[in-house]
């Protein structure tokens, strides 16, 4: 019985050793680590006066960590007739979106350079904000 228990324990350890932590995450403030599951990192909901990570649920700021070469997509959801945009702030920067109105609009950016990218909505400023950490 002891041998069987030891073998099971060793098999469990071997299985765990083969697991890798994903390169994305999110969490309040730091942008790393787990954060509650959901959709993949790099999918962000543009709602009425909020950006919300579909991956980890962080919002205002929505925080996602993605690998270099990843594409991040913002999707306008339940925005009605209120206009919003994705506006890059500071350095490093990315191309900002146009101001869009209406559900179902999308905007995507592929991040090819590591760094921390800050953004907000050109209409609502700091009331709608986010951060993409590219590693």
mmCIF file of C-alpha atoms in Angstrom:
data_model
loop_
_atom_site.group_PDB
_atom_site.id
_atom_site.type_symbol
_atom_site.label_atom_id
_atom_site.label_comp_id
_atom_site.label_asym_id
_atom_site.label_seq_id
_atom_site.Cartn_x
_atom_site.Cartn_y
_atom_site.Cartn_z
ATOM 1 C CA UNK A 1 0.000 0.000 0.000
ATOM 2 C CA UNK A 2 2.838 2.405 0.825
ATOM 3 C CA UNK A 3 4.500 1.709 -2.520
ATOM 4 C CA UNK A 4 1.241 2.416 -4.400
ATOM 5 C CA UNK A 5 0.798 5.680 -2.502
ATOM 6 C CA UNK A 6 4.383 6.679 -3.242
ATOM 7 C CA UNK A 7 3.999 5.853 -6.938
ATOM 8 C CA UNK A 8 0.785 7.891 -7.162
ATOM 9 C CA UNK A 9 2.510 10.799 -5.417
ATOM 10 C CA UNK A 10 5.469 10.655 -7.818
ATOM 11 C CA UNK A 11 3.150 10.525 -10.830
ATOM 12 C CA UNK A 12 1.264 13.566 -9.541
ATOM 13 C CA UNK A 13 4.526 15.478 -9.053
ATOM 14 C CA UNK A 14 5.694 14.538 -12.536
ATOM 15 C CA UNK A 15 2.404 15.755 -14.017
ATOM 16 C CA UNK A 16 2.673 19.058 -12.166
ATOM 17 C CA UNK A 17 6.273 19.532 -13.269
ATOM 18 C CA UNK A 18 5.098 19.423 -16.883
ATOM 19 C CA UNK A 19 2.589 22.223 -16.362
ATOM 20 C CA UNK A 20 3.502 25.698 -17.480
ATOM 21 C CA UNK A 21 2.055 28.968 -16.293
ATOM 22 C CA UNK A 22 0.541 31.018 -19.133
ATOM 23 C CA UNK A 23 2.358 34.156 -20.236
ATOM 24 C CA UNK A 24 -0.699 36.295 -19.762
ATOM 25 C CA UNK A 25 -2.689 37.186 -16.722
ATOM 26 C CA UNK A 26 -3.856 40.269 -15.105
ATOM 27 C CA UNK A 27 -4.721 41.393 -11.702
ATOM 28 C CA UNK A 28 -5.393 44.639 -10.061
ATOM 29 C CA UNK A 29 -2.506 47.038 -10.331
ATOM 30 C CA UNK A 30 0.288 44.771 -11.494
ATOM 31 C CA UNK A 31 -0.982 43.245 -14.682
ATOM 32 C CA UNK A 32 0.481 39.847 -13.841
ATOM 33 C CA UNK A 33 -0.666 36.653 -12.284
ATOM 34 C CA UNK A 34 -4.046 35.000 -12.400
ATOM 35 C CA UNK A 35 -7.131 37.012 -12.117
ATOM 36 C CA UNK A 36 -10.344 35.092 -12.321
ATOM 37 C CA UNK A 37 -10.494 33.308 -15.639
ATOM 38 C CA UNK A 38 -12.875 34.095 -18.454
ATOM 39 C CA UNK A 39 -11.913 34.790 -22.038
ATOM 40 C CA UNK A 40 -8.401 34.912 -23.406
ATOM 41 C CA UNK A 41 -6.043 37.755 -22.594
ATOM 42 C CA UNK A 42 -6.189 40.460 -25.187
ATOM 43 C CA UNK A 43 -9.968 40.654 -25.484
ATOM 44 C CA UNK A 44 -11.371 43.803 -23.937
ATOM 45 C CA UNK A 45 -14.983 44.943 -23.683
ATOM 46 C CA UNK A 46 -15.678 48.593 -24.409
ATOM 47 C CA UNK A 47 -18.819 49.330 -22.399
ATOM 48 C CA UNK A 48 -20.542 52.440 -21.185
ATOM 49 C CA UNK A 49 -17.807 54.235 -19.282
ATOM 50 C CA UNK A 50 -15.638 51.138 -18.838
ATOM 51 C CA UNK A 51 -12.950 48.995 -20.366
ATOM 52 C CA UNK A 52 -13.158 45.441 -19.013
ATOM 53 C CA UNK A 53 -10.727 42.566 -19.573
ATOM 54 C CA UNK A 54 -12.569 39.495 -20.858
ATOM 55 C CA UNK A 55 -9.748 37.373 -19.448
ATOM 56 C CA UNK A 56 -9.650 38.398 -15.823
ATOM 57 C CA UNK A 57 -12.485 40.857 -15.234
ATOM 58 C CA UNK A 58 -10.295 43.832 -14.330
ATOM 59 C CA UNK A 59 -11.822 47.142 -15.319
ATOM 60 C CA UNK A 60 -10.915 50.814 -15.236
ATOM 61 C CA UNK A 61 -8.130 49.982 -15.549
ATOM 62 C CA UNK A 62 -8.575 46.839 -17.623
ATOM 63 C CA UNK A 63 -5.216 45.077 -17.309
ATOM 64 C CA UNK A 64 -3.939 42.308 -19.558
ATOM 65 C CA UNK A 65 -0.503 40.801 -20.003
ATOM 66 C CA UNK A 66 0.191 39.316 -23.426
ATOM 67 C CA UNK A 67 3.134 37.824 -25.272
ATOM 68 C CA UNK A 68 5.045 39.811 -27.901
ATOM 69 C CA UNK A 69 3.278 39.329 -31.219
ATOM 70 C CA UNK A 70 -0.185 39.057 -29.634
ATOM 71 C CA UNK A 71 -3.184 40.897 -31.010
ATOM 72 C CA UNK A 72 -5.459 42.702 -28.579
ATOM 73 C CA UNK A 73 -9.065 43.345 -29.645
ATOM 74 C CA UNK A 74 -11.461 45.832 -28.095
ATOM 75 C CA UNK A 75 -15.181 45.179 -28.776
ATOM 76 C CA UNK A 76 -17.953 47.738 -28.256
ATOM 77 C CA UNK A 77 -20.654 45.970 -26.198
ATOM 78 C CA UNK A 78 -23.892 47.452 -24.804
ATOM 79 C CA UNK A 79 -22.727 50.976 -25.593
ATOM 80 C CA UNK A 80 -25.917 52.144 -27.273
ATOM 81 C CA UNK A 81 -25.430 55.567 -28.846
ATOM 82 C CA UNK A 82 -22.582 56.629 -26.536
ATOM 83 C CA UNK A 83 -19.296 57.187 -28.443
ATOM 84 C CA UNK A 84 -16.012 55.642 -27.258
ATOM 85 C CA UNK A 85 -12.465 55.130 -28.507
ATOM 86 C CA UNK A 86 -9.197 53.442 -27.623
ATOM 87 C CA UNK A 87 -6.607 56.212 -27.247
ATOM 88 C CA UNK A 88 -2.944 55.370 -26.649
ATOM 89 C CA UNK A 89 -1.235 57.399 -23.917
ATOM 90 C CA UNK A 90 2.455 58.034 -23.313
ATOM 91 C CA UNK A 91 5.394 55.926 -24.421
ATOM 92 C CA UNK A 92 5.472 53.268 -25.725
ATOM 93 C CA UNK A 93 2.416 53.953 -27.837
ATOM 94 C CA UNK A 94 0.214 52.297 -30.424
ATOM 95 C CA UNK A 95 -2.132 53.675 -33.100
ATOM 96 C CA UNK A 96 -5.347 54.949 -31.521
ATOM 97 C CA UNK A 97 -8.808 54.042 -32.812
ATOM 98 C CA UNK A 98 -11.378 56.378 -34.257
ATOM 99 C CA UNK A 99 -14.260 57.448 -32.013
ATOM 100 C CA UNK A 100 -16.959 54.833 -32.658
ATOM 101 C CA UNK A 101 -20.624 54.555 -31.711
ATOM 102 C CA UNK A 102 -22.678 51.368 -31.686
ATOM 103 C CA UNK A 103 -22.398 47.811 -30.481
ATOM 104 C CA UNK A 104 -20.269 45.287 -32.327
ATOM 105 C CA UNK A 105 -17.542 47.695 -33.418
ATOM 106 C CA UNK A 106 -14.038 46.309 -32.944
ATOM 107 C CA UNK A 107 -10.509 47.665 -32.904
ATOM 108 C CA UNK A 108 -7.366 45.495 -32.892
ATOM 109 C CA UNK A 109 -3.666 46.134 -32.352
ATOM 110 C CA UNK A 110 -0.799 43.647 -32.692
ATOM 111 C CA UNK A 111 1.932 44.376 -30.137
ATOM 112 C CA UNK A 112 5.413 43.579 -31.480
ATOM 113 C CA UNK A 113 7.533 45.381 -28.870
ATOM 114 C CA UNK A 114 7.672 44.600 -25.129
ATOM 115 C CA UNK A 115 6.509 47.346 -22.806
ATOM 116 C CA UNK A 116 3.587 48.674 -20.800
ATOM 117 C CA UNK A 117 1.035 50.437 -22.968
ATOM 118 C CA UNK A 118 -1.482 52.781 -21.309
ATOM 119 C CA UNK A 119 -4.754 53.800 -22.934
ATOM 120 C CA UNK A 120 -8.042 55.532 -22.245
ATOM 121 C CA UNK A 121 -11.143 56.698 -24.111
ATOM 122 C CA UNK A 122 -10.742 60.006 -25.985
ATOM 123 C CA UNK A 123 -14.313 60.910 -25.009
ATOM 124 C CA UNK A 124 -14.277 59.881 -21.325
ATOM 125 C CA UNK A 125 -10.588 60.211 -20.397
ATOM 126 C CA UNK A 126 -9.426 58.662 -17.112
ATOM 127 C CA UNK A 127 -12.965 57.433 -16.332
ATOM 128 C CA UNK A 128 -12.238 54.693 -18.923
ATOM 129 C CA UNK A 129 -8.689 53.364 -18.791
ATOM 130 C CA UNK A 130 -6.577 50.316 -19.393
ATOM 131 C CA UNK A 131 -3.090 48.883 -19.607
ATOM 132 C CA UNK A 132 -1.518 46.230 -21.827
ATOM 133 C CA UNK A 133 1.702 44.668 -20.568
ATOM 134 C CA UNK A 134 3.613 43.058 -23.451
ATOM 135 C CA UNK A 135 6.335 40.560 -22.525
#
